[in-house]
Amino acid sequence: FVYMPRDKDELMKIQAAYALLGLPGAIGSMDVVHLAWCVCPAHLANLCTGKEGYPSIAFNVICDHEGRALAVLSGAYGSLTDKTIVRFDDVVNEVRCNPFFTKFKFEVLTGPGTKDREMLQGVYLIIDGGYHAWEATQAASRLCTDPGYREWREQMESVRKDIECFFGRLKARFRIL
Protein backbone atom coordinates (compact mmCIF):
# COMPACT_ATOMS: atom_id res chain seq x y z
CA PHE A 1 0.00 0.00 0.00
CA VAL A 2 3.02 2.30 0.38
CA TYR A 3 4.68 2.99 -2.95
CA MET A 4 5.92 5.81 -5.15
CA PRO A 5 4.25 6.40 -8.53
CA ARG A 6 4.99 3.38 -10.71
CA ASP A 7 4.05 4.77 -14.11
CA LYS A 8 3.55 8.09 -15.86
CA ASP A 9 -0.22 8.11 -15.28
CA GLU A 10 0.18 7.79 -11.50
CA LEU A 11 2.87 10.48 -11.52
CA MET A 12 0.70 12.82 -13.59
CA LYS A 13 -2.28 12.31 -11.26
CA ILE A 14 -0.26 13.16 -8.14
CA GLN A 15 1.48 16.12 -9.81
CA ALA A 16 -1.85 17.47 -11.14
CA ALA A 17 -3.23 17.82 -7.60
CA TYR A 18 -0.26 20.01 -6.65
CA ALA A 19 -0.47 21.97 -9.93
CA LEU A 20 -4.04 22.98 -9.04
CA LEU A 21 -2.65 24.34 -5.76
CA GLY A 22 -0.04 26.46 -7.58
CA LEU A 23 2.88 24.05 -7.15
CA PRO A 24 3.34 22.33 -10.52
CA GLY A 25 6.05 19.68 -10.43
CA ALA A 26 5.55 18.77 -6.78
CA ILE A 27 4.78 15.12 -6.08
CA GLY A 28 4.72 15.00 -2.29
CA SER A 29 5.60 16.49 1.07
CA MET A 30 8.46 15.06 3.11
CA ASP A 31 9.48 15.28 6.75
CA VAL A 32 10.99 13.22 9.55
CA VAL A 33 8.84 12.06 12.45
CA HIS A 34 10.37 11.05 15.78
CA LEU A 35 8.60 8.31 17.73
CA ALA A 36 9.52 7.86 21.39
CA TRP A 37 11.43 4.67 22.14
CA CYS A 38 10.43 4.05 25.74
CA VAL A 39 12.32 0.74 26.05
CA CYS A 40 15.51 1.95 24.41
CA PRO A 41 18.49 -0.16 25.56
CA ALA A 42 20.83 1.82 27.83
CA HIS A 43 23.80 1.39 25.50
CA LEU A 44 21.86 3.12 22.67
CA ALA A 45 20.35 5.95 24.72
CA ASN A 46 22.94 8.55 23.60
CA LEU A 47 22.54 7.60 19.93
CA CYS A 48 18.78 7.79 20.13
CA THR A 49 18.39 11.00 22.12
CA GLY A 50 18.14 14.08 19.93
CA LYS A 51 16.59 17.52 20.17
CA GLU A 52 13.43 16.03 21.68
CA GLY A 53 15.34 15.15 24.86
CA TYR A 54 14.20 11.53 24.97
CA PRO A 55 15.26 8.40 23.04
CA SER A 56 13.42 8.13 19.73
CA ILE A 57 13.44 6.42 16.37
CA ALA A 58 13.17 8.73 13.35
CA PHE A 59 11.34 7.89 10.11
CA ASN A 60 11.60 9.93 6.90
CA VAL A 61 8.12 9.93 5.35
CA ILE A 62 6.80 11.17 2.00
CA CYS A 63 3.05 11.59 1.44
CA ASP A 64 0.94 13.00 -1.38
CA HIS A 65 -1.74 15.68 -1.12
CA GLU A 66 -4.44 13.07 -0.58
CA GLY A 67 -2.64 11.91 2.57
CA ARG A 68 -1.40 8.61 1.14
CA ALA A 69 2.05 7.49 2.25
CA LEU A 70 4.35 7.23 -0.77
CA ALA A 71 7.49 6.16 1.10
CA VAL A 72 8.71 5.47 4.62
CA LEU A 73 12.41 5.03 5.33
CA SER A 74 13.38 2.38 7.85
CA GLY A 75 13.95 3.83 11.30
CA ALA A 76 17.08 5.80 12.16
CA TYR A 77 18.48 6.84 15.52
CA GLY A 78 16.71 9.89 16.93
CA SER A 79 19.90 11.93 17.31
CA LEU A 80 20.38 12.12 13.53
CA THR A 81 19.30 15.27 11.68
CA ASP A 82 16.98 15.41 8.69
CA LYS A 83 19.99 16.15 6.46
CA THR A 84 21.75 13.00 7.60
CA ILE A 85 18.69 10.77 7.43
CA VAL A 86 17.74 11.84 3.89
CA ARG A 87 21.16 10.85 2.56
CA PHE A 88 20.29 7.21 3.30
CA ASP A 89 16.81 7.36 1.75
CA ASP A 90 16.80 5.37 -1.50
CA VAL A 91 13.43 6.82 -2.53
CA VAL A 92 14.73 10.39 -2.36
CA ASN A 93 17.78 9.32 -4.35
CA GLU A 94 15.42 7.86 -6.96
CA VAL A 95 13.55 11.19 -7.20
CA ARG A 96 16.92 12.97 -7.53
CA CYS A 97 18.55 10.64 -10.08
CA ASN A 98 16.08 8.33 -11.83
CA PRO A 99 15.15 9.62 -15.32
CA PHE A 100 11.53 8.61 -14.63
CA PHE A 101 11.40 11.54 -12.19
CA THR A 102 14.10 13.87 -13.53
CA LYS A 103 12.79 13.87 -17.13
CA PHE A 104 9.10 14.28 -16.24
CA LYS A 105 7.84 17.48 -17.91
CA PHE A 106 5.27 19.86 -16.47
CA GLU A 107 3.94 23.29 -17.38
CA VAL A 108 4.39 26.47 -15.34
CA LEU A 109 3.11 30.02 -15.75
CA THR A 110 5.96 32.49 -16.24
CA GLY A 111 4.04 35.76 -16.28
CA PRO A 112 0.77 37.42 -15.40
CA GLY A 113 -1.01 36.28 -18.59
CA THR A 114 -2.33 32.82 -19.26
CA LYS A 115 -0.26 32.64 -22.45
CA ASP A 116 3.04 33.01 -20.59
CA ARG A 117 3.83 29.33 -20.13
CA GLU A 118 6.99 27.26 -20.09
CA MET A 119 7.75 23.55 -19.85
CA LEU A 120 10.10 22.46 -17.06
CA GLN A 121 11.30 19.01 -16.15
CA GLY A 122 12.16 17.21 -12.94
CA VAL A 123 9.67 16.71 -10.12
CA TYR A 124 10.38 17.75 -6.53
CA LEU A 125 9.35 17.11 -2.94
CA ILE A 126 8.11 19.89 -0.64
CA ILE A 127 10.19 20.13 2.53
CA ASP A 128 10.90 22.36 5.51
CA GLY A 129 14.21 24.18 5.90
CA GLY A 130 16.01 21.28 7.59
CA TYR A 131 17.00 19.43 4.41
CA HIS A 132 19.63 19.82 1.71
CA ALA A 133 18.99 22.41 -1.02
CA TRP A 134 18.71 19.87 -3.84
CA GLU A 135 16.68 20.40 -7.01
CA ALA A 136 14.45 17.53 -5.99
CA THR A 137 13.75 19.06 -2.56
CA GLN A 138 12.18 22.51 -2.47
CA ALA A 139 11.64 24.66 0.59
CA ALA A 140 10.36 28.22 0.75
CA SER A 141 12.86 30.83 1.94
CA ARG A 142 11.86 33.26 4.67
CA LEU A 143 14.60 35.68 3.59
CA CYS A 144 12.94 36.90 0.38
CA THR A 145 10.55 39.81 1.03
CA ASP A 146 9.06 40.22 -2.46
CA PRO A 147 5.24 40.41 -2.03
CA GLY A 148 4.57 37.91 -4.85
CA TYR A 149 7.09 35.48 -3.41
CA ARG A 150 5.59 35.90 0.07
CA GLU A 151 2.16 34.83 -1.24
CA TRP A 152 3.70 31.83 -2.98
CA ARG A 153 5.70 30.91 0.14
CA GLU A 154 2.57 31.01 2.30
CA GLN A 155 0.80 28.77 -0.24
CA MET A 156 3.71 26.31 -0.24
CA GLU A 157 3.86 26.25 3.56
CA SER A 158 0.12 25.64 3.66
CA VAL A 159 0.40 22.71 1.25
CA ARG A 160 3.39 21.31 3.17
CA LYS A 161 1.08 20.78 6.12
CA ASP A 162 -0.02 17.60 4.31
CA ILE A 163 2.81 15.71 5.96
CA GLU A 164 2.13 17.19 9.41
CA CYS A 165 -1.54 16.21 9.12
CA PHE A 166 -0.46 12.72 8.02
CA PHE A 167 1.62 12.37 11.20
CA GLY A 168 -1.30 13.61 13.30
CA ARG A 169 -3.71 11.08 11.79
CA LEU A 170 -1.18 8.28 12.21
CA LYS A 171 -0.56 9.10 15.87
CA ALA A 172 -4.28 9.52 16.57
CA ARG A 173 -5.11 6.16 15.02
CA PHE A 174 -2.24 4.27 16.62
CA ARG A 175 -2.08 5.81 20.07
CA ILE A 176 0.89 3.60 20.96
CA LEU A 177 2.99 5.92 18.74
XYZ file of C-alpha atoms in Angstrom, residues 49-136:
88
model
C 18.385 11.000 22.123
C 18.139 14.081 19.935
C 16.589 17.523 20.173
C 13.430 16.031 21.677
C 15.338 15.154 24.861
C 14.205 11.530 24.968
C 15.255 8.403 23.044
C 13.424 8.125 19.732
C 13.437 6.416 16.369
C 13.166 8.728 13.350
C 11.340 7.894 10.113
C 11.602 9.930 6.903
C 8.123 9.928 5.346
C 6.796 11.165 2.000
C 3.049 11.590 1.442
C 0.940 13.000 -1.381
C -1.739 15.682 -1.123
C -4.445 13.073 -0.581
C -2.643 11.910 2.572
C -1.395 8.613 1.140
C 2.048 7.487 2.253
C 4.353 7.226 -0.767
C 7.490 6.159 1.102
C 8.709 5.466 4.624
C 12.414 5.031 5.327
C 13.375 2.378 7.853
C 13.950 3.834 11.296
C 17.079 5.795 12.162
C 18.481 6.838 15.523
C 16.710 9.886 16.926
C 19.900 11.931 17.312
C 20.380 12.121 13.529
C 19.302 15.267 11.684
C 16.978 15.414 8.687
C 19.987 16.152 6.457
C 21.751 12.999 7.601
C 18.690 10.768 7.429
C 17.735 11.835 3.894
C 21.165 10.848 2.555
C 20.291 7.210 3.298
C 16.813 7.362 1.754
C 16.797 5.374 -1.498
C 13.425 6.819 -2.532
C 14.726 10.394 -2.361
C 17.779 9.320 -4.349
C 15.418 7.863 -6.958
C 13.555 11.194 -7.202
C 16.918 12.972 -7.532
C 18.549 10.640 -10.079
C 16.084 8.326 -11.832
C 15.154 9.625 -15.324
C 11.530 8.612 -14.633
C 11.396 11.538 -12.186
C 14.102 13.870 -13.532
C 12.791 13.871 -17.131
C 9.102 14.283 -16.242
C 7.840 17.481 -17.912
C 5.273 19.864 -16.473
C 3.941 23.287 -17.384
C 4.391 26.472 -15.341
C 3.109 30.017 -15.752
C 5.960 32.492 -16.238
C 4.045 35.756 -16.284
C 0.767 37.421 -15.402
C -1.009 36.276 -18.587
C -2.331 32.816 -19.263
C -0.263 32.640 -22.452
C 3.036 33.005 -20.592
C 3.834 29.334 -20.134
C 6.990 27.264 -20.089
C 7.747 23.552 -19.847
C 10.096 22.463 -17.060
C 11.299 19.006 -16.152
C 12.158 17.205 -12.935
C 9.674 16.713 -10.118
C 10.384 17.748 -6.530
C 9.346 17.108 -2.935
C 8.112 19.890 -0.642
C 10.189 20.131 2.535
C 10.899 22.363 5.510
C 14.208 24.176 5.896
C 16.013 21.277 7.595
C 16.998 19.435 4.413
C 19.630 19.824 1.708
C 18.989 22.406 -1.023
C 18.713 19.865 -3.837
C 16.677 20.404 -7.011
C 14.452 17.528 -5.991
